[in-house]
Amino acid sequence: MSGFINSTHFVWTEPSSYLATLKQTTTIQPLFNIFLTVPFGIYLRYFFKTSFKQTLLLSFTLSLFFELTQLSGLYGIYPRPYRLFDVDDLLLNTSGGLLGFYLQPLVTFFLPTRESLDQATYARGQKVGYFRRLLALVVDYCILGVITFIIALIWRLLKLPAIHSEILQYCLATGVYFLIIPILWRGKTLGKALLQLQIVADHHPRWAIFWRQLLLFFIVIPSFQLWRVTLDAAVASGQQHFDVYLFIIGLSLLPPLLFTGNFLLSWVTKRPQLFYEKLTHTRVISSIHPTQQP
């Protein structure tokens, strides 16, 4: 305290010195070191319901992380430290966390409780929309791409026949990932597990999941590529049998158009069950379960 008074313009008996003192670096730096971790202390007690000792330990650990980061030059990114290890900062940051602990009831008085937040989150998690399903599908296809690459690499190393190898590799990778894994894993793939989704069936779940996945990944999705393949064949043939190819292109466009129409209708009516799910009596549900409240 004496060091603070001697290094600032602060005089108890002169209120005019208060504002000047607040503007000085020797005042601003300690205050900001305290305010830096006040939200951390509030958050720990509000969301995780930590005790005083737990808040003290976690605030000290966070402050120690700051100081070690500065001392190590961001853990070796820089050749030397850009700041010194300051014990005062360590104490001030820890004090800020404890101050936040005591301020939490006042600050969060008008905020919803942790229990109500959990209930609202669970209610939202039970709703399975198309965006969530599409995101799971994107994750699955990223993983499938890695699996396909591995299969293609093994295919080449074993010097297997290259005739229709792409089709065989697709069938092998897709069959393993989208047929076998969901059957063995109770309607889940890695993407669905990550997004907490699950395929369920009304009757004979394994067979129903098998037929659902077979319709989707071996008929519906490939149909979006069929018209392009037919168009390439028509261009390559020139004028020969052009009318026949044109008819086949029209037929190949029919499944994607029907699927798109079915999707739009389902999206507008807010009934996220597409035709291949209705045929197989399956649906996608949320696998999120209510957690036990602390």
mmCIF file of C-alpha atoms in Angstrom:
data_model
loop_
_atom_site.group_PDB
_atom_site.id
_atom_site.type_symbol
_atom_site.label_atom_id
_atom_site.label_comp_id
_atom_site.label_asym_id
_atom_site.label_seq_id
_atom_site.Cartn_x
_atom_site.Cartn_y
_atom_site.Cartn_z
ATOM 1 C CA MET A 1 0.000 0.000 0.000
ATOM 2 C CA SER A 2 2.806 2.425 0.846
ATOM 3 C CA GLY A 3 4.401 1.705 -2.524
ATOM 4 C CA PHE A 4 1.130 2.448 -4.253
ATOM 5 C CA ILE A 5 0.717 5.778 -2.424
ATOM 6 C CA ASN A 6 4.301 6.822 -3.113
ATOM 7 C CA SER A 7 4.137 6.015 -6.841
ATOM 8 C CA THR A 8 0.787 7.716 -7.551
ATOM 9 C CA HIS A 9 -0.889 11.078 -7.087
ATOM 10 C CA PHE A 10 -3.314 9.599 -4.579
ATOM 11 C CA VAL A 11 -4.012 11.721 -1.484
ATOM 12 C CA TRP A 12 -6.759 10.676 0.903
ATOM 13 C CA THR A 13 -7.710 14.209 1.818
ATOM 14 C CA GLU A 14 -7.832 15.478 -1.793
ATOM 15 C CA PRO A 15 -10.718 13.977 -3.824
ATOM 16 C CA SER A 16 -9.370 15.726 -6.921
ATOM 17 C CA SER A 17 -6.448 13.272 -6.890
ATOM 18 C CA TYR A 18 -8.704 10.232 -7.219
ATOM 19 C CA LEU A 19 -9.367 10.581 -10.966
ATOM 20 C CA ALA A 20 -5.724 11.318 -11.733
ATOM 21 C CA THR A 21 -4.731 8.236 -9.762
ATOM 22 C CA LEU A 22 -7.140 6.036 -11.732
ATOM 23 C CA LYS A 23 -5.525 7.170 -14.988
ATOM 24 C CA GLN A 24 -2.035 6.152 -13.915
ATOM 25 C CA THR A 25 -0.472 2.901 -15.151
ATOM 26 C CA THR A 26 0.374 1.811 -11.620
ATOM 27 C CA THR A 27 -3.364 1.808 -10.878
ATOM 28 C CA ILE A 28 -4.775 0.594 -14.174
ATOM 29 C CA GLN A 29 -2.558 -2.483 -14.481
ATOM 30 C CA PRO A 30 -3.443 -4.055 -11.077
ATOM 31 C CA LEU A 31 -7.138 -3.273 -11.551
ATOM 32 C CA PHE A 32 -7.230 -4.884 -14.990
ATOM 33 C CA ASN A 33 -5.369 -7.923 -13.690
ATOM 34 C CA ILE A 34 -8.161 -8.332 -11.141
ATOM 35 C CA PHE A 35 -11.010 -7.617 -13.589
ATOM 36 C CA LEU A 36 -9.511 -10.076 -16.090
ATOM 37 C CA THR A 37 -10.575 -13.132 -14.106
ATOM 38 C CA VAL A 38 -13.743 -11.806 -12.451
ATOM 39 C CA PRO A 39 -15.949 -13.291 -15.227
ATOM 40 C CA PHE A 40 -14.104 -16.588 -14.815
ATOM 41 C CA GLY A 41 -15.013 -16.767 -11.130
ATOM 42 C CA ILE A 42 -18.623 -15.827 -11.877
ATOM 43 C CA TYR A 43 -18.869 -18.498 -14.576
ATOM 44 C CA LEU A 44 -17.356 -21.220 -12.394
ATOM 45 C CA ARG A 45 -19.826 -20.703 -9.561
ATOM 46 C CA TYR A 46 -22.838 -20.046 -11.822
ATOM 47 C CA PHE A 47 -22.468 -22.858 -14.339
ATOM 48 C CA PHE A 48 -20.362 -25.485 -12.566
ATOM 49 C CA LYS A 49 -21.415 -24.614 -9.005
ATOM 50 C CA THR A 50 -17.829 -24.727 -7.764
ATOM 51 C CA SER A 51 -16.980 -24.180 -4.126
ATOM 52 C CA PHE A 52 -14.678 -21.471 -2.781
ATOM 53 C CA LYS A 53 -11.700 -23.849 -2.681
ATOM 54 C CA GLN A 54 -12.360 -25.105 -6.211
ATOM 55 C CA THR A 55 -12.656 -21.546 -7.518
ATOM 56 C CA LEU A 56 -9.429 -20.610 -5.731
ATOM 57 C CA LEU A 57 -7.571 -23.559 -7.260
ATOM 58 C CA LEU A 58 -8.931 -23.044 -10.787
ATOM 59 C CA SER A 59 -8.336 -19.287 -10.733
ATOM 60 C CA PHE A 60 -4.779 -19.844 -9.529
ATOM 61 C CA THR A 61 -4.249 -22.460 -12.274
ATOM 62 C CA LEU A 62 -5.549 -20.079 -14.944
ATOM 63 C CA SER A 63 -3.296 -17.278 -13.690
ATOM 64 C CA LEU A 64 -0.331 -19.659 -13.572
ATOM 65 C CA PHE A 65 -1.075 -20.630 -17.185
ATOM 66 C CA PHE A 66 -0.945 -16.942 -18.181
ATOM 67 C CA GLU A 67 2.375 -16.396 -16.446
ATOM 68 C CA LEU A 68 3.993 -19.575 -17.768
ATOM 69 C CA THR A 69 2.850 -18.663 -21.272
ATOM 70 C CA GLN A 70 4.516 -15.278 -20.983
ATOM 71 C CA LEU A 71 7.660 -16.766 -19.434
ATOM 72 C CA SER A 72 8.055 -19.487 -22.086
ATOM 73 C CA GLY A 73 7.633 -17.252 -25.114
ATOM 74 C CA LEU A 74 4.294 -18.901 -25.969
ATOM 75 C CA TYR A 75 5.752 -22.358 -25.348
ATOM 76 C CA GLY A 76 8.679 -22.055 -27.697
ATOM 77 C CA ILE A 77 7.036 -20.157 -30.562
ATOM 78 C CA TYR A 78 9.258 -17.165 -29.811
ATOM 79 C CA PRO A 79 12.988 -17.568 -29.056
ATOM 80 C CA ARG A 80 12.687 -15.802 -25.709
ATOM 81 C CA PRO A 81 10.033 -14.658 -23.206
ATOM 82 C CA TYR A 82 8.233 -11.480 -24.133
ATOM 83 C CA ARG A 83 7.286 -10.797 -20.500
ATOM 84 C CA LEU A 84 8.538 -11.814 -17.063
ATOM 85 C CA PHE A 85 6.900 -14.115 -14.578
ATOM 86 C CA ASP A 86 5.193 -11.740 -12.145
ATOM 87 C CA VAL A 87 4.062 -13.086 -8.768
ATOM 88 C CA ASP A 88 1.939 -9.963 -8.212
ATOM 89 C CA ASP A 89 -0.030 -10.731 -11.372
ATOM 90 C CA LEU A 90 -0.491 -14.291 -10.158
ATOM 91 C CA LEU A 91 -2.016 -13.053 -6.904
ATOM 92 C CA LEU A 92 -4.133 -10.365 -8.583
ATOM 93 C CA ASN A 93 -5.597 -12.754 -11.164
ATOM 94 C CA THR A 94 -6.414 -15.282 -8.440
ATOM 95 C CA SER A 95 -8.050 -12.521 -6.388
ATOM 96 C CA GLY A 96 -10.150 -11.576 -9.407
ATOM 97 C CA GLY A 97 -11.481 -15.127 -9.669
ATOM 98 C CA LEU A 98 -12.412 -15.094 -5.991
ATOM 99 C CA LEU A 99 -14.052 -11.689 -6.373
ATOM 100 C CA GLY A 100 -16.143 -13.108 -9.200
ATOM 101 C CA PHE A 101 -17.114 -16.007 -6.928
ATOM 102 C CA TYR A 102 -18.562 -13.589 -4.374
ATOM 103 C CA LEU A 103 -20.183 -11.345 -7.013
ATOM 104 C CA GLN A 104 -21.917 -14.244 -8.770
ATOM 105 C CA PRO A 105 -25.260 -14.119 -6.869
ATOM 106 C CA LEU A 106 -25.550 -10.399 -7.571
ATOM 107 C CA VAL A 107 -24.495 -10.559 -11.231
ATOM 108 C CA THR A 108 -26.604 -13.595 -12.156
ATOM 109 C CA PHE A 109 -29.713 -12.627 -10.168
ATOM 110 C CA PHE A 110 -31.704 -11.909 -13.349
ATOM 111 C CA LEU A 111 -30.250 -14.821 -15.358
ATOM 112 C CA PRO A 112 -31.928 -18.242 -15.677
ATOM 113 C CA THR A 113 -30.746 -21.025 -13.403
ATOM 114 C CA ARG A 114 -28.426 -23.802 -14.539
ATOM 115 C CA GLU A 115 -31.298 -26.296 -14.264
ATOM 116 C CA SER A 116 -33.549 -24.277 -16.588
ATOM 117 C CA LEU A 117 -30.682 -23.945 -19.077
ATOM 118 C CA ASP A 118 -30.180 -27.714 -19.058
ATOM 119 C CA GLN A 119 -33.895 -28.318 -19.599
ATOM 120 C CA ALA A 120 -34.020 -25.881 -22.516
ATOM 121 C CA THR A 121 -30.893 -27.414 -24.042
ATOM 122 C CA TYR A 122 -32.334 -30.915 -23.733
ATOM 123 C CA ALA A 123 -35.624 -29.811 -25.330
ATOM 124 C CA ARG A 124 -33.752 -28.283 -28.283
ATOM 125 C CA GLY A 125 -31.554 -31.355 -28.573
ATOM 126 C CA GLN A 126 -34.609 -33.602 -28.927
ATOM 127 C CA LYS A 127 -35.619 -31.801 -32.126
ATOM 128 C CA VAL A 128 -33.985 -33.456 -35.129
ATOM 129 C CA GLY A 129 -33.898 -31.059 -38.067
ATOM 130 C CA TYR A 130 -32.523 -31.477 -41.539
ATOM 131 C CA PHE A 131 -29.522 -29.233 -40.860
ATOM 132 C CA ARG A 132 -28.374 -31.483 -38.037
ATOM 133 C CA ARG A 133 -28.855 -34.572 -40.192
ATOM 134 C CA LEU A 134 -27.041 -32.966 -43.111
ATOM 135 C CA LEU A 135 -24.120 -31.999 -40.889
ATOM 136 C CA ALA A 136 -23.860 -35.602 -39.679
ATOM 137 C CA LEU A 137 -23.884 -36.752 -43.312
ATOM 138 C CA VAL A 138 -21.067 -34.321 -44.181
ATOM 139 C CA VAL A 139 -18.983 -35.705 -41.299
ATOM 140 C CA ASP A 140 -19.711 -39.246 -42.464
ATOM 141 C CA TYR A 141 -18.643 -38.489 -46.019
ATOM 142 C CA CYS A 142 -15.396 -36.919 -44.815
ATOM 143 C CA ILE A 143 -14.634 -40.104 -42.885
ATOM 144 C CA LEU A 144 -15.765 -42.198 -45.848
ATOM 145 C CA GLY A 145 -13.316 -40.296 -48.052
ATOM 146 C CA VAL A 146 -10.457 -41.371 -45.785
ATOM 147 C CA ILE A 147 -11.689 -44.988 -45.822
ATOM 148 C CA THR A 148 -12.009 -44.928 -49.625
ATOM 149 C CA PHE A 149 -8.463 -43.595 -49.927
ATOM 150 C CA ILE A 150 -7.140 -46.408 -47.734
ATOM 151 C CA ILE A 151 -9.038 -49.010 -49.758
ATOM 152 C CA ALA A 152 -7.730 -47.553 -53.035
ATOM 153 C CA LEU A 153 -4.188 -47.599 -51.644
ATOM 154 C CA ILE A 154 -4.501 -51.233 -50.564
ATOM 155 C CA TRP A 155 -6.093 -52.044 -53.932
ATOM 156 C CA ARG A 156 -3.070 -50.614 -55.725
ATOM 157 C CA LEU A 157 -0.513 -52.225 -53.402
ATOM 158 C CA LEU A 158 -2.117 -55.636 -53.916
ATOM 159 C CA LYS A 159 -2.200 -54.982 -57.674
ATOM 160 C CA LEU A 160 -5.838 -55.992 -57.960
ATOM 161 C CA PRO A 161 -7.618 -55.663 -61.358
ATOM 162 C CA ALA A 162 -8.398 -52.044 -62.241
ATOM 163 C CA ILE A 163 -11.565 -52.918 -64.204
ATOM 164 C CA HIS A 164 -14.483 -51.084 -62.574
ATOM 165 C CA SER A 165 -12.252 -50.582 -59.532
ATOM 166 C CA GLU A 166 -13.854 -47.254 -58.589
ATOM 167 C CA ILE A 167 -17.320 -48.809 -58.475
ATOM 168 C CA LEU A 168 -16.074 -51.759 -56.449
ATOM 169 C CA GLN A 169 -14.201 -49.505 -54.042
ATOM 170 C CA TYR A 170 -17.308 -47.331 -53.595
ATOM 171 C CA CYS A 171 -19.479 -50.376 -52.918
ATOM 172 C CA LEU A 172 -16.951 -51.803 -50.473
ATOM 173 C CA ALA A 173 -16.347 -48.565 -48.528
ATOM 174 C CA THR A 174 -20.006 -47.494 -48.530
ATOM 175 C CA GLY A 175 -21.189 -50.979 -47.657
ATOM 176 C CA VAL A 176 -18.885 -51.241 -44.660
ATOM 177 C CA TYR A 177 -19.472 -47.711 -43.394
ATOM 178 C CA PHE A 178 -23.166 -47.118 -44.105
ATOM 179 C CA LEU A 179 -24.539 -50.670 -43.946
ATOM 180 C CA ILE A 180 -22.500 -52.780 -41.546
ATOM 181 C CA ILE A 181 -21.553 -50.148 -38.951
ATOM 182 C CA PRO A 182 -25.148 -48.853 -38.365
ATOM 183 C CA ILE A 183 -26.420 -52.418 -38.043
ATOM 184 C CA LEU A 184 -23.783 -53.321 -35.462
ATOM 185 C CA TRP A 185 -23.898 -49.924 -33.700
ATOM 186 C CA ARG A 186 -27.657 -49.631 -33.158
ATOM 187 C CA GLY A 187 -28.340 -47.235 -36.021
ATOM 188 C CA LYS A 188 -25.318 -45.000 -35.581
ATOM 189 C CA THR A 189 -22.416 -43.937 -37.727
ATOM 190 C CA LEU A 190 -19.518 -41.822 -36.528
ATOM 191 C CA GLY A 191 -21.204 -38.686 -37.873
ATOM 192 C CA LYS A 192 -24.510 -39.530 -36.215
ATOM 193 C CA ALA A 193 -22.782 -40.376 -32.951
ATOM 194 C CA LEU A 194 -20.965 -37.031 -33.033
ATOM 195 C CA LEU A 195 -24.238 -35.150 -33.647
ATOM 196 C CA GLN A 196 -26.035 -37.472 -31.177
ATOM 197 C CA LEU A 197 -28.425 -38.968 -33.706
ATOM 198 C CA GLN A 198 -29.667 -42.521 -34.092
ATOM 199 C CA ILE A 199 -31.699 -44.506 -36.624
ATOM 200 C CA VAL A 200 -34.527 -46.490 -35.062
ATOM 201 C CA ALA A 201 -37.114 -48.822 -36.581
ATOM 202 C CA ASP A 202 -40.602 -49.905 -35.594
ATOM 203 C CA HIS A 203 -40.020 -53.592 -36.385
ATOM 204 C CA HIS A 204 -36.982 -55.784 -37.050
ATOM 205 C CA PRO A 205 -34.491 -52.926 -36.523
ATOM 206 C CA ARG A 206 -31.468 -54.538 -38.156
ATOM 207 C CA TRP A 207 -33.233 -55.449 -41.372
ATOM 208 C CA ALA A 208 -35.080 -52.125 -41.464
ATOM 209 C CA ILE A 209 -31.837 -50.178 -41.035
ATOM 210 C CA PHE A 210 -30.192 -52.321 -43.716
ATOM 211 C CA TRP A 211 -32.919 -51.608 -46.291
ATOM 212 C CA ARG A 212 -33.035 -47.918 -45.370
ATOM 213 C CA GLN A 213 -29.302 -47.481 -45.861
ATOM 214 C CA LEU A 214 -29.356 -49.563 -49.045
ATOM 215 C CA LEU A 215 -32.087 -47.375 -50.581
ATOM 216 C CA LEU A 216 -30.372 -44.146 -49.588
ATOM 217 C CA PHE A 217 -26.725 -44.845 -50.419
ATOM 218 C CA PHE A 218 -27.045 -47.309 -53.303
ATOM 219 C CA ILE A 219 -30.127 -45.938 -55.113
ATOM 220 C CA VAL A 220 -31.088 -42.392 -54.074
ATOM 221 C CA ILE A 221 -27.660 -40.768 -53.822
ATOM 222 C CA PRO A 222 -26.156 -42.533 -56.888
ATOM 223 C CA SER A 223 -29.190 -41.408 -58.917
ATOM 224 C CA PHE A 224 -27.891 -37.833 -58.654
ATOM 225 C CA GLN A 225 -24.850 -38.941 -60.674
ATOM 226 C CA LEU A 226 -26.677 -41.214 -63.140
ATOM 227 C CA TRP A 227 -27.898 -38.441 -65.424
ATOM 228 C CA ARG A 228 -24.392 -36.986 -65.676
ATOM 229 C CA VAL A 229 -22.940 -40.364 -66.664
ATOM 230 C CA THR A 230 -25.678 -40.798 -69.263
ATOM 231 C CA LEU A 231 -25.040 -37.308 -70.606
ATOM 232 C CA ASP A 232 -21.321 -38.042 -70.981
ATOM 233 C CA ALA A 233 -22.164 -41.225 -72.881
ATOM 234 C CA ALA A 234 -24.553 -39.300 -75.159
ATOM 235 C CA VAL A 235 -21.915 -36.672 -75.946
ATOM 236 C CA ALA A 236 -19.324 -39.373 -76.637
ATOM 237 C CA SER A 237 -21.652 -41.205 -79.040
ATOM 238 C CA GLY A 238 -22.333 -38.098 -81.145
ATOM 239 C CA GLN A 239 -25.560 -38.245 -83.190
ATOM 240 C CA GLN A 240 -25.849 -42.006 -82.945
ATOM 241 C CA HIS A 241 -28.823 -43.111 -80.806
ATOM 242 C CA PHE A 242 -29.187 -39.545 -79.541
ATOM 243 C CA ASP A 243 -32.961 -39.920 -79.047
ATOM 244 C CA VAL A 244 -32.443 -43.024 -76.927
ATOM 245 C CA TYR A 245 -29.856 -41.299 -74.753
ATOM 246 C CA LEU A 246 -32.130 -38.270 -74.390
ATOM 247 C CA PHE A 247 -34.926 -40.534 -73.157
ATOM 248 C CA ILE A 248 -32.574 -42.245 -70.696
ATOM 249 C CA ILE A 249 -31.365 -38.858 -69.419
ATOM 250 C CA GLY A 250 -34.980 -37.859 -68.793
ATOM 251 C CA LEU A 251 -35.568 -41.072 -66.844
ATOM 252 C CA SER A 252 -32.353 -40.619 -64.843
ATOM 253 C CA LEU A 253 -33.454 -37.122 -63.837
ATOM 254 C CA LEU A 254 -36.713 -38.447 -62.451
ATOM 255 C CA PRO A 255 -35.385 -39.963 -59.147
ATOM 256 C CA PRO A 256 -33.453 -36.800 -58.122
ATOM 257 C CA LEU A 257 -36.466 -34.629 -58.933
ATOM 258 C CA LEU A 258 -38.806 -36.881 -56.964
ATOM 259 C CA PHE A 259 -36.404 -36.956 -54.030
ATOM 260 C CA THR A 260 -36.032 -33.163 -54.081
ATOM 261 C CA GLY A 261 -39.799 -32.727 -54.190
ATOM 262 C CA ASN A 262 -40.232 -35.165 -51.321
ATOM 263 C CA PHE A 263 -37.588 -33.312 -49.312
ATOM 264 C CA LEU A 264 -39.165 -29.883 -49.907
ATOM 265 C CA LEU A 265 -42.633 -31.153 -49.032
ATOM 266 C CA SER A 266 -41.341 -32.785 -45.869
ATOM 267 C CA TRP A 267 -39.456 -29.611 -44.941
ATOM 268 C CA VAL A 268 -42.505 -27.355 -45.481
ATOM 269 C CA THR A 269 -44.846 -29.631 -43.528
ATOM 270 C CA LYS A 270 -42.183 -30.055 -40.807
ATOM 271 C CA ARG A 271 -42.336 -33.843 -40.977
ATOM 272 C CA PRO A 272 -38.697 -34.932 -41.327
ATOM 273 C CA GLN A 273 -39.388 -38.442 -42.601
ATOM 274 C CA LEU A 274 -38.510 -39.039 -46.248
ATOM 275 C CA PHE A 275 -39.955 -41.704 -48.525
ATOM 276 C CA TYR A 276 -37.197 -44.276 -47.978
ATOM 277 C CA GLU A 277 -37.760 -43.953 -44.236
ATOM 278 C CA LYS A 278 -41.505 -44.431 -44.624
ATOM 279 C CA LEU A 279 -40.952 -47.498 -46.807
ATOM 280 C CA THR A 280 -38.642 -49.078 -44.231
ATOM 281 C CA HIS A 281 -40.551 -47.787 -41.178
ATOM 282 C CA THR A 282 -37.469 -46.059 -39.808
ATOM 283 C CA ARG A 283 -36.785 -42.592 -38.468
ATOM 284 C CA VAL A 284 -33.911 -40.546 -37.069
ATOM 285 C CA ILE A 285 -34.167 -39.536 -33.420
ATOM 286 C CA SER A 286 -31.954 -37.713 -30.965
ATOM 287 C CA SER A 287 -29.781 -39.884 -28.748
ATOM 288 C CA ILE A 288 -29.337 -37.101 -26.182
ATOM 289 C CA HIS A 289 -30.409 -38.198 -22.710
ATOM 290 C CA PRO A 290 -31.164 -35.849 -19.837
ATOM 291 C CA THR A 291 -28.148 -35.537 -17.595
ATOM 292 C CA GLN A 292 -28.324 -35.815 -13.842
ATOM 293 C CA GLN A 293 -28.365 -32.361 -12.343
ATOM 294 C CA PRO A 294 -25.602 -31.467 -9.870
#
